[in-house]
Every structure is written in structure tokens, then in C-alpha cells.
């Protein structure tokens, strides 16, 4: 009976002309809810496709940089409205952290401080894996907004410099974020910060002092991530204020006045 059931199951599973299993479940993307996503991922044909398209992990020994070679086609399948320049950039980028929001408005109004959940992928995962993790936790179609953060090496999420960011809105399926040029700028900042830390260590700076510097930089990074900016003579200010006030001009004027 078991063999007969297995034979019936295999016969009922659609295959392409080349004999490859084709998913029987309805295709899904970033707008799909948990039920549809779980049915799709549990389909035997989907599991076979996922196994064959598993990204290759490569560590560049000279820089300890982690690169994931993911399928651009798989990314496009999950995020069909994602521009190709973003697909190309993020097909190589490991995802280390994701922030979840009720919708885009919550993110725009409060930055990561308004996220209701955040998750860390300590070893870095492909974008498609991170998207699947997100959508399996959202009950309804077209709900949710996610901010994905990439990283550059096996040290995990970035705390001392800016992380590459990708934002996806499940209400519209649209994606926006850092492309190659901005990612490269952030990569250079990360490398410079690492070089500075090695220089401090070589000069004999104590671990305690370096830890205090790291803690202070982490506070600054967290404030920026929450949409705050520093205002001379005013301290850290909220996203609402620096949208109505040209802080760059203000800070320039304060510096010029103090130098007289």
C-alpha cells in the first residue's frame, strides 16, 4: 500500500519535458502570506529546486570577506519588482539581520525603533532565505514591511559602520535599497574601521579602552539607524526635525561661527 501511495504521489507531481519536478503549489512571492508560502516550500518539487539552487559560500582568505553566489532568477521569482541592479548586487550579499514592521509608514515615521521584531542570521544567509523566513511569519497577503541588512565578512552584523540596506514592502511588492556603488562605499568604510582597530592593537592600546570606543561608536550607529542625526549645539535630534531643518547647513554655520 505504501509503495502504491508513493507511486500515485509521484505520478500526480507534474514534471517538465526534461523530467524535472514542477511545483504543484501556487507560486508565491514577497506579497504572499504564511499559509501559501509554507505550502509552496513543503512541495517536494520546490524542495528539489531549492536544493539545486542553494547558494555557494566563498570566503576570500586575504580579507576574510564572505560572498554568497545566489541565483538571480530565484531572487527575481520571490521579488519580481526588484530592479535588476539590486538583484545583481544582493545576489552576492549575505544577510545578517532583518527588521520587521507593520507597514512602510511605521518604518518611515520611527526607523528601526518602530520595528516589532528583529532577527539575526549569525552566519549570513542568502536574500531568498531571509525573505522566506519573513513571509512564513506573516499571516495575510500584502502585509508587512522588512528592512534587510547585509554584511561583508564572517564577523556577523555590522555595528560600528553603516550596513548595506534593502527594503521590501509586501503591500506593493516593491524593493529599494543600496546598489553596487553605495555598497562599495560602505565596504570601504568597514575595511578602514577594521584597519584602524588593528592599528590601535599594534600600538598597544588596551582591550578595555578599545571596548569603550566600540561601545561609544555602537551608540552612534544605533542612533543613526533609528533615523537620528547630530545637531551641533542641539545634540541628537529626531527624524522629524532633520527633515524640516537643513542640519548640514546648520552644522556648517555653527563651525564657521566658532572658528571666528
PDB file of C-alpha atoms in Angstrom:
ATOM      1  CA  UNK A   1       0.000   0.000   0.000  1.00  0.00           C
ATOM      2  CA  UNK A   2       2.851   2.386   0.883  1.00  0.00           C
ATOM      3  CA  UNK A   3       4.540   1.715  -2.444  1.00  0.00           C
ATOM      4  CA  UNK A   4       1.254   2.247  -4.284  1.00  0.00           C
ATOM      5  CA  UNK A   5       0.687   5.572  -2.473  1.00  0.00           C
ATOM      6  CA  UNK A   6       4.215   6.705  -3.320  1.00  0.00           C
ATOM      7  CA  UNK A   7       3.695   5.760  -6.965  1.00  0.00           C
ATOM      8  CA  UNK A   8       0.416   7.691  -7.083  1.00  0.00           C
ATOM      9  CA  UNK A   9       2.116  10.709  -5.454  1.00  0.00           C
ATOM     10  CA  UNK A  10       4.972  10.656  -7.981  1.00  0.00           C
ATOM     11  CA  UNK A  11       2.536  10.287 -10.860  1.00  0.00           C
ATOM     12  CA  UNK A  12       0.497  13.240  -9.594  1.00  0.00           C
ATOM     13  CA  UNK A  13       3.542  15.523  -9.371  1.00  0.00           C
ATOM     14  CA  UNK A  14       3.895  17.488 -12.620  1.00  0.00           C
ATOM     15  CA  UNK A  15       7.187  17.291 -14.478  1.00  0.00           C
ATOM     16  CA  UNK A  16       8.725  19.348 -17.262  1.00  0.00           C
ATOM     17  CA  UNK A  17       9.698  17.885 -20.651  1.00  0.00           C
ATOM     18  CA  UNK A  18      13.213  17.303 -19.222  1.00  0.00           C
ATOM     19  CA  UNK A  19      11.819  15.265 -16.338  1.00  0.00           C
ATOM     20  CA  UNK A  20      12.371  17.931 -13.683  1.00  0.00           C
ATOM     21  CA  UNK A  21       9.757  18.131 -10.962  1.00  0.00           C
ATOM     22  CA  UNK A  22       7.447  21.152 -11.237  1.00  0.00           C
ATOM     23  CA  UNK A  23       5.859  22.641  -8.090  1.00  0.00           C
ATOM     24  CA  UNK A  24       2.161  21.762  -7.779  1.00  0.00           C
ATOM     25  CA  UNK A  25       1.588  24.551  -5.225  1.00  0.00           C
ATOM     26  CA  UNK A  26       0.660  28.048  -6.378  1.00  0.00           C
ATOM     27  CA  UNK A  27       3.775  30.226  -6.945  1.00  0.00           C
ATOM     28  CA  UNK A  28       4.482  32.769  -4.208  1.00  0.00           C
ATOM     29  CA  UNK A  29       6.446  35.994  -3.781  1.00  0.00           C
ATOM     30  CA  UNK A  30       7.116  38.716  -1.187  1.00  0.00           C
ATOM     31  CA  UNK A  31       3.418  39.653  -1.077  1.00  0.00           C
ATOM     32  CA  UNK A  32       2.267  36.136  -0.119  1.00  0.00           C
ATOM     33  CA  UNK A  33       1.095  35.163   3.355  1.00  0.00           C
ATOM     34  CA  UNK A  34       2.409  32.385   5.585  1.00  0.00           C
ATOM     35  CA  UNK A  35      -0.071  29.706   4.520  1.00  0.00           C
ATOM     36  CA  UNK A  36       0.723  29.943   0.814  1.00  0.00           C
ATOM     37  CA  UNK A  37       4.468  30.214   1.444  1.00  0.00           C
ATOM     38  CA  UNK A  38       4.564  27.148   3.698  1.00  0.00           C
ATOM     39  CA  UNK A  39       2.547  25.073   1.209  1.00  0.00           C
ATOM     40  CA  UNK A  40       4.880  26.108  -1.572  1.00  0.00           C
ATOM     41  CA  UNK A  41       8.066  25.370   0.401  1.00  0.00           C
ATOM     42  CA  UNK A  42       6.723  21.990   1.558  1.00  0.00           C
ATOM     43  CA  UNK A  43       6.057  20.894  -2.019  1.00  0.00           C
ATOM     44  CA  UNK A  44       8.527  18.089  -2.991  1.00  0.00           C
ATOM     45  CA  UNK A  45       9.273  19.797  -6.297  1.00  0.00           C
ATOM     46  CA  UNK A  46      10.060  23.073  -4.522  1.00  0.00           C
ATOM     47  CA  UNK A  47      12.409  21.301  -2.124  1.00  0.00           C
ATOM     48  CA  UNK A  48      14.229  19.771  -5.086  1.00  0.00           C
ATOM     49  CA  UNK A  49      14.562  23.174  -6.776  1.00  0.00           C
ATOM     50  CA  UNK A  50      15.717  24.805  -3.531  1.00  0.00           C
ATOM     51  CA  UNK A  51      18.372  22.137  -3.067  1.00  0.00           C
ATOM     52  CA  UNK A  52      19.721  22.600  -6.583  1.00  0.00           C
ATOM     53  CA  UNK A  53      19.786  26.405  -6.294  1.00  0.00           C
ATOM     54  CA  UNK A  54      21.434  26.505  -2.865  1.00  0.00           C
ATOM     55  CA  UNK A  55      23.934  29.431  -2.901  1.00  0.00           C
ATOM     56  CA  UNK A  56      27.655  28.775  -2.860  1.00  0.00           C
ATOM     57  CA  UNK A  57      29.528  30.238   0.098  1.00  0.00           C
ATOM     58  CA  UNK A  58      33.035  31.573  -0.506  1.00  0.00           C
ATOM     59  CA  UNK A  59      35.440  33.233   1.928  1.00  0.00           C
ATOM     60  CA  UNK A  60      38.170  35.396   0.422  1.00  0.00           C
ATOM     61  CA  UNK A  61      41.182  34.463   2.534  1.00  0.00           C
ATOM     62  CA  UNK A  62      43.046  37.772   2.113  1.00  0.00           C
ATOM     63  CA  UNK A  63      40.197  39.882   3.519  1.00  0.00           C
ATOM     64  CA  UNK A  64      38.052  37.263   5.311  1.00  0.00           C
ATOM     65  CA  UNK A  65      35.189  38.556   3.155  1.00  0.00           C
ATOM     66  CA  UNK A  66      32.120  36.338   2.827  1.00  0.00           C
ATOM     67  CA  UNK A  67      30.466  36.151  -0.594  1.00  0.00           C
ATOM     68  CA  UNK A  68      27.304  34.200  -1.429  1.00  0.00           C
ATOM     69  CA  UNK A  69      26.731  33.259  -5.054  1.00  0.00           C
ATOM     70  CA  UNK A  70      22.938  33.102  -5.223  1.00  0.00           C
ATOM     71  CA  UNK A  71      20.609  32.556  -8.150  1.00  0.00           C
ATOM     72  CA  UNK A  72      19.429  35.886  -9.568  1.00  0.00           C
ATOM     73  CA  UNK A  73      16.484  34.009 -11.078  1.00  0.00           C
ATOM     74  CA  UNK A  74      15.412  32.787  -7.621  1.00  0.00           C
ATOM     75  CA  UNK A  75      15.620  36.313  -6.197  1.00  0.00           C
ATOM     76  CA  UNK A  76      13.553  37.641  -9.088  1.00  0.00           C
ATOM     77  CA  UNK A  77      10.988  34.905  -8.506  1.00  0.00           C
ATOM     78  CA  UNK A  78      10.491  35.998  -4.889  1.00  0.00           C
ATOM     79  CA  UNK A  79      10.795  39.746  -5.613  1.00  0.00           C
ATOM     80  CA  UNK A  80       9.618  40.226  -9.233  1.00  0.00           C
ATOM     81  CA  UNK A  81       9.512  44.042  -8.911  1.00  0.00           C
ATOM     82  CA  UNK A  82      13.099  44.270  -7.678  1.00  0.00           C
ATOM     83  CA  UNK A  83      15.301  46.181 -10.141  1.00  0.00           C
ATOM     84  CA  UNK A  84      17.998  44.130 -11.827  1.00  0.00           C
ATOM     85  CA  UNK A  85      20.773  46.356 -10.476  1.00  0.00           C
ATOM     86  CA  UNK A  86      19.600  45.462  -6.964  1.00  0.00           C
ATOM     87  CA  UNK A  87      19.213  41.784  -7.830  1.00  0.00           C
ATOM     88  CA  UNK A  88      22.800  41.694  -9.100  1.00  0.00           C
ATOM     89  CA  UNK A  89      24.169  43.449  -6.012  1.00  0.00           C
ATOM     90  CA  UNK A  90      22.212  41.415  -3.453  1.00  0.00           C
ATOM     91  CA  UNK A  91      22.747  38.039  -5.112  1.00  0.00           C
ATOM     92  CA  UNK A  92      26.261  38.167  -3.621  1.00  0.00           C
ATOM     93  CA  UNK A  93      25.404  39.820  -0.303  1.00  0.00           C
ATOM     94  CA  UNK A  94      24.944  37.737   2.875  1.00  0.00           C
ATOM     95  CA  UNK A  95      22.018  38.882   5.027  1.00  0.00           C
ATOM     96  CA  UNK A  96      22.859  39.139   8.719  1.00  0.00           C
ATOM     97  CA  UNK A  97      19.867  40.970  10.152  1.00  0.00           C
ATOM     98  CA  UNK A  98      16.242  41.779   9.345  1.00  0.00           C
ATOM     99  CA  UNK A  99      13.845  44.247  10.990  1.00  0.00           C
ATOM    100  CA  UNK A 100      10.093  43.700  10.626  1.00  0.00           C
ATOM    101  CA  UNK A 101       7.478  46.489  10.582  1.00  0.00           C
ATOM    102  CA  UNK A 102       3.701  46.593  10.334  1.00  0.00           C
ATOM    103  CA  UNK A 103       3.976  48.705   7.171  1.00  0.00           C
ATOM    104  CA  UNK A 104       6.144  51.258   5.363  1.00  0.00           C
ATOM    105  CA  UNK A 105       4.627  54.150   7.312  1.00  0.00           C
ATOM    106  CA  UNK A 106       5.838  52.665  10.610  1.00  0.00           C
ATOM    107  CA  UNK A 107       9.380  52.458   9.216  1.00  0.00           C
ATOM    108  CA  UNK A 108       9.343  55.983   7.779  1.00  0.00           C
ATOM    109  CA  UNK A 109       7.989  57.504  10.982  1.00  0.00           C
ATOM    110  CA  UNK A 110      10.209  55.752  13.507  1.00  0.00           C
ATOM    111  CA  UNK A 111      13.097  53.919  11.824  1.00  0.00           C
ATOM    112  CA  UNK A 112      14.173  50.635  13.392  1.00  0.00           C
ATOM    113  CA  UNK A 113      12.797  51.842  16.715  1.00  0.00           C
ATOM    114  CA  UNK A 114       9.328  51.093  15.348  1.00  0.00           C
ATOM    115  CA  UNK A 115      10.163  47.522  14.309  1.00  0.00           C
ATOM    116  CA  UNK A 116       8.087  44.941  16.164  1.00  0.00           C
ATOM    117  CA  UNK A 117      10.625  42.160  15.607  1.00  0.00           C
ATOM    118  CA  UNK A 118      14.221  41.715  14.530  1.00  0.00           C
ATOM    119  CA  UNK A 119      16.196  38.599  13.737  1.00  0.00           C
ATOM    120  CA  UNK A 120      19.902  37.879  13.323  1.00  0.00           C
ATOM    121  CA  UNK A 121      21.327  35.325  10.891  1.00  0.00           C
ATOM    122  CA  UNK A 122      24.708  34.815  12.618  1.00  0.00           C
ATOM    123  CA  UNK A 123      26.393  33.040   9.703  1.00  0.00           C
ATOM    124  CA  UNK A 124      24.843  35.152   6.944  1.00  0.00           C
ATOM    125  CA  UNK A 125      22.090  33.840   4.673  1.00  0.00           C
ATOM    126  CA  UNK A 126      21.019  34.361   1.076  1.00  0.00           C
ATOM    127  CA  UNK A 127      18.362  37.007   0.457  1.00  0.00           C
ATOM    128  CA  UNK A 128      15.826  34.381  -0.628  1.00  0.00           C
ATOM    129  CA  UNK A 129      16.284  32.512   2.676  1.00  0.00           C
ATOM    130  CA  UNK A 130      15.752  35.736   4.642  1.00  0.00           C
ATOM    131  CA  UNK A 131      12.637  36.580   2.588  1.00  0.00           C
ATOM    132  CA  UNK A 132      11.208  33.115   3.206  1.00  0.00           C
ATOM    133  CA  UNK A 133      11.875  33.440   6.958  1.00  0.00           C
ATOM    134  CA  UNK A 134       9.933  36.733   6.917  1.00  0.00           C
ATOM    135  CA  UNK A 135       6.948  35.643   4.839  1.00  0.00           C
ATOM    136  CA  UNK A 136       6.457  32.414   6.824  1.00  0.00           C
ATOM    137  CA  UNK A 137       5.638  34.640   9.809  1.00  0.00           C
ATOM    138  CA  UNK A 138       3.099  36.961   8.168  1.00  0.00           C
ATOM    139  CA  UNK A 139      -0.465  35.687   8.263  1.00  0.00           C
ATOM    140  CA  UNK A 140      -2.025  37.604   5.380  1.00  0.00           C
ATOM    141  CA  UNK A 141      -1.168  38.534   1.818  1.00  0.00           C
ATOM    142  CA  UNK A 142       0.099  42.046   1.199  1.00  0.00           C
ATOM    143  CA  UNK A 143       1.017  42.795   4.801  1.00  0.00           C
ATOM    144  CA  UNK A 144       4.340  43.822   6.309  1.00  0.00           C
ATOM    145  CA  UNK A 145       7.494  45.754   5.561  1.00  0.00           C
ATOM    146  CA  UNK A 146      11.036  44.464   6.039  1.00  0.00           C
ATOM    147  CA  UNK A 147      14.472  46.066   6.268  1.00  0.00           C
ATOM    148  CA  UNK A 148      17.291  43.654   5.425  1.00  0.00           C
ATOM    149  CA  UNK A 149      20.878  44.375   6.426  1.00  0.00           C
ATOM    150  CA  UNK A 150      23.848  42.829   4.681  1.00  0.00           C
ATOM    151  CA  UNK A 151      27.422  42.383   5.844  1.00  0.00           C
ATOM    152  CA  UNK A 152      30.866  41.826   4.452  1.00  0.00           C
ATOM    153  CA  UNK A 153      32.614  39.093   6.430  1.00  0.00           C
ATOM    154  CA  UNK A 154      32.217  36.309   8.969  1.00  0.00           C
ATOM    155  CA  UNK A 155      32.192  38.748  11.908  1.00  0.00           C
ATOM    156  CA  UNK A 156      28.403  38.997  11.619  1.00  0.00           C
ATOM    157  CA  UNK A 157      26.105  42.060  11.670  1.00  0.00           C
ATOM    158  CA  UNK A 158      27.765  45.454  11.332  1.00  0.00           C
ATOM    159  CA  UNK A 159      27.645  47.690  14.399  1.00  0.00           C
ATOM    160  CA  UNK A 160      30.474  50.200  14.005  1.00  0.00           C
ATOM    161  CA  UNK A 161      29.851  51.241  10.392  1.00  0.00           C
ATOM    162  CA  UNK A 162      26.794  51.503   8.152  1.00  0.00           C
ATOM    163  CA  UNK A 163      25.366  48.227   6.873  1.00  0.00           C
ATOM    164  CA  UNK A 164      24.074  47.771   3.302  1.00  0.00           C
ATOM    165  CA  UNK A 165      20.284  48.010   3.384  1.00  0.00           C
ATOM    166  CA  UNK A 166      17.448  46.611   1.299  1.00  0.00           C
ATOM    167  CA  UNK A 167      13.799  47.431   1.960  1.00  0.00           C
ATOM    168  CA  UNK A 168      10.825  45.407   0.701  1.00  0.00           C
ATOM    169  CA  UNK A 169       7.165  46.401   1.003  1.00  0.00           C
ATOM    170  CA  UNK A 170       4.768  43.446   0.947  1.00  0.00           C
ATOM    171  CA  UNK A 171       1.827  45.755   0.242  1.00  0.00           C
ATOM    172  CA  UNK A 172       3.175  46.600  -3.213  1.00  0.00           C
ATOM    173  CA  UNK A 173       5.955  44.068  -3.781  1.00  0.00           C
ATOM    174  CA  UNK A 174       8.377  46.934  -4.430  1.00  0.00           C
ATOM    175  CA  UNK A 175      12.002  46.898  -3.278  1.00  0.00           C
ATOM    176  CA  UNK A 176      14.550  49.675  -2.872  1.00  0.00           C
ATOM    177  CA  UNK A 177      17.975  49.889  -1.313  1.00  0.00           C
ATOM    178  CA  UNK A 178      21.702  50.108  -1.830  1.00  0.00           C
ATOM    179  CA  UNK A 179      23.121  49.221  -5.247  1.00  0.00           C
ATOM    180  CA  UNK A 180      26.749  48.409  -6.093  1.00  0.00           C
ATOM    181  CA  UNK A 181      28.180  51.927  -5.704  1.00  0.00           C
ATOM    182  CA  UNK A 182      26.709  52.544  -2.241  1.00  0.00           C
ATOM    183  CA  UNK A 183      27.574  49.016  -1.095  1.00  0.00           C
ATOM    184  CA  UNK A 184      31.178  49.559  -2.159  1.00  0.00           C
ATOM    185  CA  UNK A 185      31.316  52.838  -0.217  1.00  0.00           C
ATOM    186  CA  UNK A 186      30.118  51.061   2.912  1.00  0.00           C
ATOM    187  CA  UNK A 187      32.567  48.206   2.289  1.00  0.00           C
ATOM    188  CA  UNK A 188      35.472  50.663   2.232  1.00  0.00           C
ATOM    189  CA  UNK A 189      34.319  52.275   5.483  1.00  0.00           C
ATOM    190  CA  UNK A 190      34.133  48.836   7.103  1.00  0.00           C
ATOM    191  CA  UNK A 191      37.641  47.938   5.958  1.00  0.00           C
ATOM    192  CA  UNK A 192      39.050  51.275   7.157  1.00  0.00           C
ATOM    193  CA  UNK A 193      37.453  50.747  10.564  1.00  0.00           C
ATOM    194  CA  UNK A 194      38.941  47.260  10.804  1.00  0.00           C
ATOM    195  CA  UNK A 195      42.369  48.600   9.802  1.00  0.00           C
ATOM    196  CA  UNK A 196      42.105  51.302  12.471  1.00  0.00           C
ATOM    197  CA  UNK A 197      41.305  48.693  15.125  1.00  0.00           C
ATOM    198  CA  UNK A 198      44.322  46.610  14.102  1.00  0.00           C
ATOM    199  CA  UNK A 199      46.499  49.738  14.233  1.00  0.00           C
ATOM    200  CA  UNK A 200      45.314  50.553  17.762  1.00  0.00           C
ATOM    201  CA  UNK A 201      46.024  46.990  18.868  1.00  0.00           C
ATOM    202  CA  UNK A 202      49.529  47.084  17.322  1.00  0.00           C
ATOM    203  CA  UNK A 203      50.283  50.302  19.194  1.00  0.00           C
ATOM    204  CA  UNK A 204      49.444  48.662  22.489  1.00  0.00           C
ATOM    205  CA  UNK A 205      46.028  50.210  23.170  1.00  0.00           C
ATOM    206  CA  UNK A 206      44.385  48.196  25.939  1.00  0.00           C
ATOM    207  CA  UNK A 207      41.417  45.946  25.249  1.00  0.00           C
ATOM    208  CA  UNK A 208      39.348  47.906  27.809  1.00  0.00           C
ATOM    209  CA  UNK A 209      39.922  51.224  26.041  1.00  0.00           C
ATOM    210  CA  UNK A 210      39.131  49.733  22.639  1.00  0.00           C
ATOM    211  CA  UNK A 211      35.964  48.199  24.096  1.00  0.00           C
ATOM    212  CA  UNK A 212      34.886  51.643  25.374  1.00  0.00           C
ATOM    213  CA  UNK A 213      35.485  53.140  21.925  1.00  0.00           C
ATOM    214  CA  UNK A 214      33.472  50.334  20.333  1.00  0.00           C
ATOM    215  CA  UNK A 215      30.619  50.921  22.791  1.00  0.00           C
ATOM    216  CA  UNK A 216      30.535  54.657  22.022  1.00  0.00           C
ATOM    217  CA  UNK A 217      30.586  54.006  18.265  1.00  0.00           C
ATOM    218  CA  UNK A 218      27.820  51.449  18.663  1.00  0.00           C
ATOM    219  CA  UNK A 219      25.619  54.066  20.369  1.00  0.00           C
ATOM    220  CA  UNK A 220      26.211  56.492  17.483  1.00  0.00           C
ATOM    221  CA  UNK A 221      25.460  53.775  14.923  1.00  0.00           C
ATOM    222  CA  UNK A 222      22.240  52.808  16.732  1.00  0.00           C
ATOM    223  CA  UNK A 223      21.054  56.412  16.818  1.00  0.00           C
ATOM    224  CA  UNK A 224      21.684  56.801  13.083  1.00  0.00           C
ATOM    225  CA  UNK A 225      19.881  53.534  12.404  1.00  0.00           C
ATOM    226  CA  UNK A 226      16.891  54.935  14.282  1.00  0.00           C
ATOM    227  CA  UNK A 227      16.850  57.954  11.970  1.00  0.00           C
ATOM    228  CA  UNK A 228      18.541  60.438  14.291  1.00  0.00           C
ATOM    229  CA  UNK A 229      21.246  62.915  13.329  1.00  0.00           C
ATOM    230  CA  UNK A 230      23.622  65.016  15.399  1.00  0.00           C
ATOM    231  CA  UNK A 231      22.920  68.747  15.614  1.00  0.00           C
ATOM    232  CA  UNK A 232      25.734  70.961  16.863  1.00  0.00           C
ATOM    233  CA  UNK A 233      24.602  72.895  19.963  1.00  0.00           C
ATOM    234  CA  UNK A 234      21.490  70.734  19.948  1.00  0.00           C
ATOM    235  CA  UNK A 235      22.593  67.134  20.349  1.00  0.00           C
ATOM    236  CA  UNK A 236      20.884  64.175  18.703  1.00  0.00           C
ATOM    237  CA  UNK A 237      17.595  65.125  17.055  1.00  0.00           C
ATOM    238  CA  UNK A 238      14.709  63.072  15.731  1.00  0.00           C
ATOM    239  CA  UNK A 239      13.894  62.193  12.159  1.00  0.00           C
ATOM    240  CA  UNK A 240      11.033  64.726  12.112  1.00  0.00           C
ATOM    241  CA  UNK A 241      13.314  67.678  12.900  1.00  0.00           C
ATOM    242  CA  UNK A 242      16.129  66.938  10.476  1.00  0.00           C
ATOM    243  CA  UNK A 243      13.557  66.537   7.687  1.00  0.00           C
ATOM    244  CA  UNK A 244      12.399  70.146   8.199  1.00  0.00           C
ATOM    245  CA  UNK A 245      15.785  71.656   9.091  1.00  0.00           C
ATOM    246  CA  UNK A 246      18.899  71.555   6.907  1.00  0.00           C
ATOM    247  CA  UNK A 247      21.226  70.128   9.556  1.00  0.00           C
ATOM    248  CA  UNK A 248      24.200  70.088   7.204  1.00  0.00           C
ATOM    249  CA  UNK A 249      23.876  73.836   6.682  1.00  0.00           C
ATOM    250  CA  UNK A 250      23.218  74.428  10.392  1.00  0.00           C
ATOM    251  CA  UNK A 251      26.307  72.468  11.455  1.00  0.00           C
ATOM    252  CA  UNK A 252      28.429  74.264   8.847  1.00  0.00           C
ATOM    253  CA  UNK A 253      27.307  77.661  10.149  1.00  0.00           C
ATOM    254  CA  UNK A 254      27.986  76.707  13.777  1.00  0.00           C
ATOM    255  CA  UNK A 255      31.503  75.555  12.913  1.00  0.00           C
ATOM    256  CA  UNK A 256      32.182  78.744  10.933  1.00  0.00           C
ATOM    257  CA  UNK A 257      30.948  80.964  13.780  1.00  0.00           C
ATOM    258  CA  UNK A 258      33.042  79.158  16.419  1.00  0.00           C
ATOM    259  CA  UNK A 259      36.182  79.447  14.282  1.00  0.00           C
ATOM    260  CA  UNK A 260      35.998  83.281  14.234  1.00  0.00           C
TER     261      UNK A 260
END
